[in-house]
CSV table of C-alpha atoms and ligand atoms in Angstrom, one decimal:
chain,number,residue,atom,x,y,z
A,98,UNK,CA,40.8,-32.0,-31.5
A,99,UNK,CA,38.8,-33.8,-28.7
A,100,UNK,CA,40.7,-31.7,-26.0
A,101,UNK,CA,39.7,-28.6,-28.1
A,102,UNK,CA,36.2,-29.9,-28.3
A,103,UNK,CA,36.1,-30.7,-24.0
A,104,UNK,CA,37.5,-27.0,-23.6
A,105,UNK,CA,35.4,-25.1,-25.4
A,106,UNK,CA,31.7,-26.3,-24.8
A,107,UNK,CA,32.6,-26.1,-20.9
A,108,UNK,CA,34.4,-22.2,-22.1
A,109,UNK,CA,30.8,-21.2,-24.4
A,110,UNK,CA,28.4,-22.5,-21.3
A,111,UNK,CA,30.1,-20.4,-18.9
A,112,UNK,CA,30.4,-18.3,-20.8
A,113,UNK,CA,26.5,-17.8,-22.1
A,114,UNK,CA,25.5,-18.3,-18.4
A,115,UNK,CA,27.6,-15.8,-17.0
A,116,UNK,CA,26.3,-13.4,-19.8
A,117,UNK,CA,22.9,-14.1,-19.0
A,118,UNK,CA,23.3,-14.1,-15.4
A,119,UNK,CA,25.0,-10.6,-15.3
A,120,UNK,CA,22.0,-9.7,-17.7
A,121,UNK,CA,19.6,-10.6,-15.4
A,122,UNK,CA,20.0,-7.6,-12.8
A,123,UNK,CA,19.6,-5.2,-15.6
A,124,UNK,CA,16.2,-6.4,-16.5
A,125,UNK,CA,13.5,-4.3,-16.3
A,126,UNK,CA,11.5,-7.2,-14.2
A,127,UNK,CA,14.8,-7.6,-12.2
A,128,UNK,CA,12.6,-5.4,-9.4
A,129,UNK,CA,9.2,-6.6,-8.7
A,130,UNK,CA,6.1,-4.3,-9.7
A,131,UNK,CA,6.3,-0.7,-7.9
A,132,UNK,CA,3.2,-1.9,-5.9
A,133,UNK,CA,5.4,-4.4,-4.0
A,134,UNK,CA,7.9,-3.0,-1.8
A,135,UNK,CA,10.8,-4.9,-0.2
A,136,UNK,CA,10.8,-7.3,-2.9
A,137,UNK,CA,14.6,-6.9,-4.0
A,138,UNK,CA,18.0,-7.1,-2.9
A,139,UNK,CA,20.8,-4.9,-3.6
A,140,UNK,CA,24.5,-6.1,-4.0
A,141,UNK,CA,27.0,-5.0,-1.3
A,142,UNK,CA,27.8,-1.2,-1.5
A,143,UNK,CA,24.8,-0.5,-3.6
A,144,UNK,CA,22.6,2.8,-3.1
A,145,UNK,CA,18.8,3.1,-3.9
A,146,UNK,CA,16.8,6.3,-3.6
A,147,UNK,CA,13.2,6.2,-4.5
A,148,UNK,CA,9.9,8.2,-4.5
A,149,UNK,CA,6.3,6.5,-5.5
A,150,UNK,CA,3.5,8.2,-6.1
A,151,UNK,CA,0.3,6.3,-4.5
A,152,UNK,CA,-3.2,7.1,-5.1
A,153,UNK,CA,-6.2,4.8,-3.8
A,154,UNK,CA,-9.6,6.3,-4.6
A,155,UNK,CA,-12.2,5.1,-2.7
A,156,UNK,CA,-16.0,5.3,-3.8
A,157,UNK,CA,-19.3,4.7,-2.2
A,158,UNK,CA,-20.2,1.7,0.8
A,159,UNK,CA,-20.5,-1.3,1.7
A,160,UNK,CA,-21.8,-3.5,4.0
A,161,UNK,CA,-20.1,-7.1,3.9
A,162,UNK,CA,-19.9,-7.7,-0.1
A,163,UNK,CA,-23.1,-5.6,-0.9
A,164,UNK,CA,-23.3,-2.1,-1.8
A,165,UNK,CA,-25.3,0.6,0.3
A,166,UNK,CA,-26.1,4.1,-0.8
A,167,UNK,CA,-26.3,7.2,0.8
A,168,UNK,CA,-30.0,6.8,1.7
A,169,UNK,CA,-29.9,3.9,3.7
A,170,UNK,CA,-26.9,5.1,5.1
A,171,UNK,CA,-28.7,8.4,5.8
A,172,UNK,CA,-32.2,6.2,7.6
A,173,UNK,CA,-29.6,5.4,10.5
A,174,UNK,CA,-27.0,8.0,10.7
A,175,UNK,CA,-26.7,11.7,10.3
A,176,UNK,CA,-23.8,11.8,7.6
A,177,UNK,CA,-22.7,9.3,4.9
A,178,UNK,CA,-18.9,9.4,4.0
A,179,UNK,CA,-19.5,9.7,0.4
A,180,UNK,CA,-15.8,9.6,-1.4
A,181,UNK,CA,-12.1,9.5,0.1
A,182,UNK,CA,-8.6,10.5,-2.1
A,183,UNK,CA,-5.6,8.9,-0.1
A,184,UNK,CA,-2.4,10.6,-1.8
A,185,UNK,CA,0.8,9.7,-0.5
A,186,UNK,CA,4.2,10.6,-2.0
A,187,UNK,CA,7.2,7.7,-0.7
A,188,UNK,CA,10.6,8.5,-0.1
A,189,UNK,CA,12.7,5.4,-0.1
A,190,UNK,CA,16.0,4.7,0.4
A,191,UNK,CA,18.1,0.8,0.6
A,192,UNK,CA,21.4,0.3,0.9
A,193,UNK,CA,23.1,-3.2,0.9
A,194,UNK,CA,26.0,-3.3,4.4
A,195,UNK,CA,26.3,-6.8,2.6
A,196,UNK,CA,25.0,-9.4,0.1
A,197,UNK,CA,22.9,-10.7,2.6
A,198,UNK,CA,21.4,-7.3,4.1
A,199,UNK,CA,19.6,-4.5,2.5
A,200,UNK,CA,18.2,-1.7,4.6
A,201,UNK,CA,15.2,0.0,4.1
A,202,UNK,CA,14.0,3.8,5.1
A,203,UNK,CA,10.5,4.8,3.7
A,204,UNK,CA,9.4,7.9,5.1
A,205,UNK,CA,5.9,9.0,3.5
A,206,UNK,CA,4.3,11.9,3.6
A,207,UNK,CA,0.1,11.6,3.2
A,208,UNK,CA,-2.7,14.0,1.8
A,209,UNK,CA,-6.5,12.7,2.4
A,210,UNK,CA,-9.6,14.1,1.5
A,211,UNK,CA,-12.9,12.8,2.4
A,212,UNK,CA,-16.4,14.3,0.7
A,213,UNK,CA,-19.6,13.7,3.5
A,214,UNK,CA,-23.4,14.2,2.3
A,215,UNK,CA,-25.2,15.4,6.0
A,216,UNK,CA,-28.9,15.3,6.8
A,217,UNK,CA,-30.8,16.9,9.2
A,218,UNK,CA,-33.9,18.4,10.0
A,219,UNK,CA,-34.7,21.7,9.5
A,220,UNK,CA,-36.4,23.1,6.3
A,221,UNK,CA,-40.2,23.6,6.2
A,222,UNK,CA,-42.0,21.5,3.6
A,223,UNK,CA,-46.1,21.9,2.9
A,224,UNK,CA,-48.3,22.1,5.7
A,225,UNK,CA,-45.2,23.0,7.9
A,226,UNK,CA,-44.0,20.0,8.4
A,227,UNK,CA,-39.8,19.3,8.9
A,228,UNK,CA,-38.6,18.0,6.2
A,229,UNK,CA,-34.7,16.6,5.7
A,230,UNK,CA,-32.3,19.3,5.1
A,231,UNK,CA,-29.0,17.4,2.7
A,232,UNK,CA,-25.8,19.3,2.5
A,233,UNK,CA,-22.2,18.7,1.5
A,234,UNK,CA,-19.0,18.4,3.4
A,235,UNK,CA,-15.3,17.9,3.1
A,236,UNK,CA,-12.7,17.2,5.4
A,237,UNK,CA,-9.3,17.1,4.9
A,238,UNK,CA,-5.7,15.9,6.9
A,239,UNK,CA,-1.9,16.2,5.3
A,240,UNK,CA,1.5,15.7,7.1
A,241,UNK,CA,4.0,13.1,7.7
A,242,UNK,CA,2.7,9.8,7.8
A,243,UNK,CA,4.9,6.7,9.7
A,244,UNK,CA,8.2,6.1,8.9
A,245,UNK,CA,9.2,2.3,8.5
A,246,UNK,CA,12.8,1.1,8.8
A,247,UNK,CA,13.9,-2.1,8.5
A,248,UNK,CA,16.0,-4.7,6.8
A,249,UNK,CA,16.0,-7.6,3.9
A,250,UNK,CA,17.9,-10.7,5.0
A,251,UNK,CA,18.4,-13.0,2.0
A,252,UNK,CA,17.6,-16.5,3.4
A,253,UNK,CA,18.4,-18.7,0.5
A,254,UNK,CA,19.8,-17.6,-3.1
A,255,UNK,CA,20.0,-20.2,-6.2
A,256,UNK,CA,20.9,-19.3,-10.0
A,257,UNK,CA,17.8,-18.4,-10.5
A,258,UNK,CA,15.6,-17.5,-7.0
A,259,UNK,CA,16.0,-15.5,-3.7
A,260,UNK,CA,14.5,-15.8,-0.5
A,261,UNK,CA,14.2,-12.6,1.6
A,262,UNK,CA,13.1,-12.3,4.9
A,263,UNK,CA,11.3,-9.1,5.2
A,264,UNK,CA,12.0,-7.4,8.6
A,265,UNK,CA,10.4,-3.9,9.0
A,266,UNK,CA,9.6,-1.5,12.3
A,267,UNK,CA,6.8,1.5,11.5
A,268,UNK,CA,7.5,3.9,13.5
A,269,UNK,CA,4.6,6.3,15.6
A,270,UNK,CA,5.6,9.2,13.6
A,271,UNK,CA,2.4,9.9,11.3
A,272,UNK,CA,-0.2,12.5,13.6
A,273,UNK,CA,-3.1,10.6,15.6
A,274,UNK,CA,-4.8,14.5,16.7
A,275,UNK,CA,-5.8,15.6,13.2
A,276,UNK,CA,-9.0,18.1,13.3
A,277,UNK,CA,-11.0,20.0,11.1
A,278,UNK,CA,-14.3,21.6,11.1
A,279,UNK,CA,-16.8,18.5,10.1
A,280,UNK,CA,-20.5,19.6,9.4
A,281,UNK,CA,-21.8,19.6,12.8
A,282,UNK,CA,-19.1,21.1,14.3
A,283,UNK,CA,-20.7,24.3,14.2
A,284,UNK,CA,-17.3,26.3,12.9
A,285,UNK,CA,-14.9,24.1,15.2
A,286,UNK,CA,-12.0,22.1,14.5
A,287,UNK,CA,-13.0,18.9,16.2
A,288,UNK,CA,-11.0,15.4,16.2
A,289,UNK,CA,-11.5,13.4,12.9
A,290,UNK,CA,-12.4,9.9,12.6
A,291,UNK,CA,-9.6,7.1,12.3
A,292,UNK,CA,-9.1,6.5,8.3
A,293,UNK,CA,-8.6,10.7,8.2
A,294,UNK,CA,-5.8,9.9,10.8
A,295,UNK,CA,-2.1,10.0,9.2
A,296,UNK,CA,-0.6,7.2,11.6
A,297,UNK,CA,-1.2,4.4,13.3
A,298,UNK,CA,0.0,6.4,16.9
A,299,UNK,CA,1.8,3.2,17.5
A,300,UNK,CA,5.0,0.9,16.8
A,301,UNK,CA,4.4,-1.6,14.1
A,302,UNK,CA,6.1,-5.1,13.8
A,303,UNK,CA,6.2,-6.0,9.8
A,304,UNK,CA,7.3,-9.7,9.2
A,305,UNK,CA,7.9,-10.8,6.0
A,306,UNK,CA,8.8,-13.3,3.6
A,307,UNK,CA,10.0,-12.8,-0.2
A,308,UNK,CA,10.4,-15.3,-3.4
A,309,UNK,CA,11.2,-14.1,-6.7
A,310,UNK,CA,12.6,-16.3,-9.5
A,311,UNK,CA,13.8,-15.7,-12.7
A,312,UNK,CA,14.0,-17.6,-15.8
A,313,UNK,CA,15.3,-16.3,-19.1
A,314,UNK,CA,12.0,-15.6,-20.9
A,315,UNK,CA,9.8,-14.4,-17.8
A,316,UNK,CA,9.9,-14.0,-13.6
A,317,UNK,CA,7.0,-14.6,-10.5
A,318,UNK,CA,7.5,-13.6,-7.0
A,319,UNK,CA,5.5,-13.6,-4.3
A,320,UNK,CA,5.4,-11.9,-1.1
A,321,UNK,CA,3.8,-12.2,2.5
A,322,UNK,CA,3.9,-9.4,5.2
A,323,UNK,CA,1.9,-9.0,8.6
A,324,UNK,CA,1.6,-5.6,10.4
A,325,UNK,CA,1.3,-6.3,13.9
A,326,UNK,CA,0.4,-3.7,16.7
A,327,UNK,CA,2.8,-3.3,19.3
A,328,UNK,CA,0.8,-1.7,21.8
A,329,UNK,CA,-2.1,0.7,22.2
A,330,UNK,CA,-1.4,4.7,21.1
A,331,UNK,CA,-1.9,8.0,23.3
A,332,UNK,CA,-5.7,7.7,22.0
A,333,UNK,CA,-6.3,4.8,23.8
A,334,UNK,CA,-6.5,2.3,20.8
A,335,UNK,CA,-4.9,0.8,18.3
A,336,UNK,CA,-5.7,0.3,14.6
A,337,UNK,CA,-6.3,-3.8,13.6
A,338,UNK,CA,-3.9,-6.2,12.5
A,339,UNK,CA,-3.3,-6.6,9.1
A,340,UNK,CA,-1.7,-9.8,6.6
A,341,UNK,CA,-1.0,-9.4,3.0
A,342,UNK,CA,-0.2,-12.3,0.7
A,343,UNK,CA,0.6,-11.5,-3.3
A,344,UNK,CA,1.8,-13.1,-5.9
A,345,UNK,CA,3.2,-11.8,-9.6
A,346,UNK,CA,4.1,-13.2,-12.8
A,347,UNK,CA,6.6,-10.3,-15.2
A,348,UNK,CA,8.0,-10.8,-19.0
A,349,UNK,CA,10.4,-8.4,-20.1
A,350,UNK,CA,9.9,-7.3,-23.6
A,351,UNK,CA,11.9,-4.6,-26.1
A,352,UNK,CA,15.1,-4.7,-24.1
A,353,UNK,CA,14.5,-2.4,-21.1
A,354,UNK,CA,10.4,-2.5,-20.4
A,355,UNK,CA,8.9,-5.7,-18.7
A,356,UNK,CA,4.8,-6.0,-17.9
A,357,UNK,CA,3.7,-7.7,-14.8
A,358,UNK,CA,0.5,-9.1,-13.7
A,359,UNK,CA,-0.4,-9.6,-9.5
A,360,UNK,CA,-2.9,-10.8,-7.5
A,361,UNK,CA,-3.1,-9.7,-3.7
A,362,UNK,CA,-5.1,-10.6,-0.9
A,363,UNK,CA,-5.4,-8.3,2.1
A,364,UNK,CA,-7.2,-9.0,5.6
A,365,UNK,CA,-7.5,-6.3,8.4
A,366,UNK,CA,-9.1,-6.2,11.4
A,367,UNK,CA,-11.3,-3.8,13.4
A,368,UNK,CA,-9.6,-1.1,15.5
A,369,UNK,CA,-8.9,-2.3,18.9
A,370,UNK,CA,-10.1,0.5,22.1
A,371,UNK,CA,-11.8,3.2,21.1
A,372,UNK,CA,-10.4,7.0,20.5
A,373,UNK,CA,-10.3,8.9,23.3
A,374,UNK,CA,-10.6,12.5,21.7
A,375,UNK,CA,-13.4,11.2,19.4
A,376,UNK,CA,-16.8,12.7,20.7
A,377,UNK,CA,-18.7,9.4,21.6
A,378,UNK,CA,-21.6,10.6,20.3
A,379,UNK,CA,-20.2,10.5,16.9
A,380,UNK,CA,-20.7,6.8,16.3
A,381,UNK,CA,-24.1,6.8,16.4
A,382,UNK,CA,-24.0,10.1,14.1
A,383,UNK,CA,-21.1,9.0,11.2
A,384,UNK,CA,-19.5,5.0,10.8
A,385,UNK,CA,-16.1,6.3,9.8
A,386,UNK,CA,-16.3,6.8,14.0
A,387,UNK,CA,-17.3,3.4,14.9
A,388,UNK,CA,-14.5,1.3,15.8
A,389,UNK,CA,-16.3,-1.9,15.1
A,390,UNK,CA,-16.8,-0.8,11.4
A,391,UNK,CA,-12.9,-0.5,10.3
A,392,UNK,CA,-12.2,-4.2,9.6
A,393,UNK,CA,-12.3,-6.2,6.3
A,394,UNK,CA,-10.8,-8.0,3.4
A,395,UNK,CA,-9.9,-7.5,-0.3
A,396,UNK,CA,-8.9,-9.3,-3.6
A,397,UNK,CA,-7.2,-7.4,-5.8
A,398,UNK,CA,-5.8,-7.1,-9.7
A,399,UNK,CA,-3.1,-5.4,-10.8
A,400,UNK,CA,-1.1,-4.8,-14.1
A,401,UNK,CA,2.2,-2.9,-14.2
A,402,UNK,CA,5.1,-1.5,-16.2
A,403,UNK,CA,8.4,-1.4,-15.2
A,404,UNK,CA,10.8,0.9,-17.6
A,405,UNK,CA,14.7,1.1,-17.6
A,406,UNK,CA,16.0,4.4,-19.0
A,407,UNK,CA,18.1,3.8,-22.1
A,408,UNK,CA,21.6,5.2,-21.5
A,409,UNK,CA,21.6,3.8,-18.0
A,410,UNK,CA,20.9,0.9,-15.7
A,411,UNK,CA,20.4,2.6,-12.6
A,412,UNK,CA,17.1,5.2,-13.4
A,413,UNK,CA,13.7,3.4,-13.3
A,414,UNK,CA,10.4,4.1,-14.1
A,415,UNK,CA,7.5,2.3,-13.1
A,416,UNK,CA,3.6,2.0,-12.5
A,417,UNK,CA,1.3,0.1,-11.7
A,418,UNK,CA,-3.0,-0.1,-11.4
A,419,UNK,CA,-4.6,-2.3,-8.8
A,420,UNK,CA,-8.2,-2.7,-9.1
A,421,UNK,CA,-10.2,-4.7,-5.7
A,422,UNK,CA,-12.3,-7.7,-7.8
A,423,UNK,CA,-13.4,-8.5,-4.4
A,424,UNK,CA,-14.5,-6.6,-1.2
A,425,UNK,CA,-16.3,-7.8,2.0
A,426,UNK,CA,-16.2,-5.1,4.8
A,427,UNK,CA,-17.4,-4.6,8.3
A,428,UNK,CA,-19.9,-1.9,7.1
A,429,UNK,CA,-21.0,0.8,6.3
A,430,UNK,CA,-17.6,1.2,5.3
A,431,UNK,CA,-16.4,2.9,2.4
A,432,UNK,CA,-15.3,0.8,-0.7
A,433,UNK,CA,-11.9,0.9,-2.5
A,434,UNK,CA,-12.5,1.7,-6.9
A,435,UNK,CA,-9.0,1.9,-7.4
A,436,UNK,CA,-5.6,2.7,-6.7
A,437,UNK,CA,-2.5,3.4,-8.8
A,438,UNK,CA,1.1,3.7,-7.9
A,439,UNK,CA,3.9,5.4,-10.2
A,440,UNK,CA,7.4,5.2,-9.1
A,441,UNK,CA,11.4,6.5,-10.1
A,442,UNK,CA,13.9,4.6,-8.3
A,443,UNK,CA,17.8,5.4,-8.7
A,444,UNK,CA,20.8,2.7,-8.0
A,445,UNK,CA,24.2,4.4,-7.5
B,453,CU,CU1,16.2,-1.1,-4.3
């Protein structure tokens, strides 16, 4: 009796940890929220294919954390930047060589649209003086952006926590010599500003490091990555440093859904040189074009959905909304409302 009392508590622990334990990867917060990337591992042999849909809408200026509007952007240059659309669709792919490894490919491919208000002077008012002339224009950039490949080494794994060091290389691939005809371009396609441009023209170093752990009722991670500039592109500059820092906190709920909440902090710097197929006068005429206006920081909110498709453990849905609570820019520069980020990832 005492034998079969010692055997069997031992036989039902292992038992209910191993259950929950294989349980665990089937979660729906088993991958962080589709906002993060790099964030999980997969187990040797394992094949991921993914494609996110991002969307950051951007909406109006600012100078440091105050707003400024089109007029007093308009009493020192000739055109405002008004709105931007950044679309980008992600192709992903990991696979795990090992336990320890998982590689990365993310290849994605970029649509922007920005809406200018122009002034000048022209039309006749009373007594025939000039008066400002406003009109409308768009420009617009699409193509491959850079492609980052790279690698997850798991530094450290407990029952219920992993430790990843994020190792990624962005590669120059994404076009630096996008043009289109701008309002004062008088019909020309002329070279567009840096934030229109669809890659950095340079190699990127992106260090990282990952936490997640996982308890049986809920999960957090957090995650910091730097993008560091390798060396100066064909334009004779390079875009500023960057370091993100996030942190998220998931609970799954009705079997195969979990909802996540994240805070992330982003710092970037100005851009570095200045483009040398930019007209130089266009600083002084537009501040997308001023070099010295492209750095910042940002706090932002997000709340997210991750979804497990009944019948199988390997299709995913996800999404995700990020809204900035917090902006202070080297401005005029224009000001991030939102972004959102649906995703489908398959395991095989
Ligand atoms: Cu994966």
């Amino acid at each position: 009796m005492l034998l079969f009392r010692s055997l069997t508590i031992p036989l039902i622990a292992l038992s209910l940890s191993s259950a929950v334990l294989a349980d665990a990867s089937h979660r729906a917060d088993s991958h962080g929220p589709i906002g993060v990337m790099g964030e999980h591992m997969h187990k040797e042999g394992e094949v991921m294919f993914s494609y996110r849909y991002m969307l950051m809408e951007m909406d109006g200026n600012l100078d440091g954390t105050s707003s400024v509007s089109t007029d007093e952007i308009l009493e020192d240059y000739r055109v405002a930047p008004e709105n931007m659309t950044m679309e980008m669709h992600m192709l992903g792919a990991m696979y795990a060589p090992s336990d320890d490894l998982t590689l990365m490919l993310m290849v994605p491919l970029i649509n922007n649209e920005m809406d200018h208000t122009m002034q000048m002077m022209g039309g006749m008012g009373g007594m025939g003086m000039m008066m400002p002339m406003r009109s409308e224009f768009t420009t617009e950039t699409d193509g491959v952006g850079d492609i980052k490949v790279g690698g997850l080494y798991r530094l450290n794994q407990t029952d219920d926590s992993t430790l990843i060091l994020n190792m990624t290389l962005s590669l120059p691939t994404g076009s630096i010599d996008e043009k289109d005809v701008t309002g004062m371009s008088m019909g020309n396609k002329v070279q567009l500003p840096y934030s229109m441009q669809l890659g950095s023209g340079t190699y990127d170093l992106k260090p990282g490091l990952t936490y997640t752990n996982s308890q049986p009722t809920y999960s957090w991670g957090a995650q910091t990555i730097a993008t560091i500039r390798l060396d100066e592109n064909d334009n004779d500059y390079s875009l500023g440093d960057r370091i993100m820092a996030t942190a998220w906190y998931a609970r799954p709920f009705a079997d195969t859904f979990s909802w996540s909440l994240r805070g992330a902090y982003e710092y970037w710097g100005d851009v570095d040189g200045e483009d040398k197929k930019l007209n130089p006068m266009m600083k002084n005429m537009v501040p997308t074009a001023d070099p010295d206006l492209r750095g910042g920081q940002r706090v932002d909110l997000a709340a997210g959905v991750n979804w497990i498709i009944p019948g199988s453990a390997t299709n995913r849905l996800a999404l995700e909304l990020i809204k900035p609570v917090y902006q202070d820019l080297n401005g005029p520069q224009m000001e991030t409302d939102y972004s959102l980020v649906l995703g489908w990832q398959l395991s095989l």
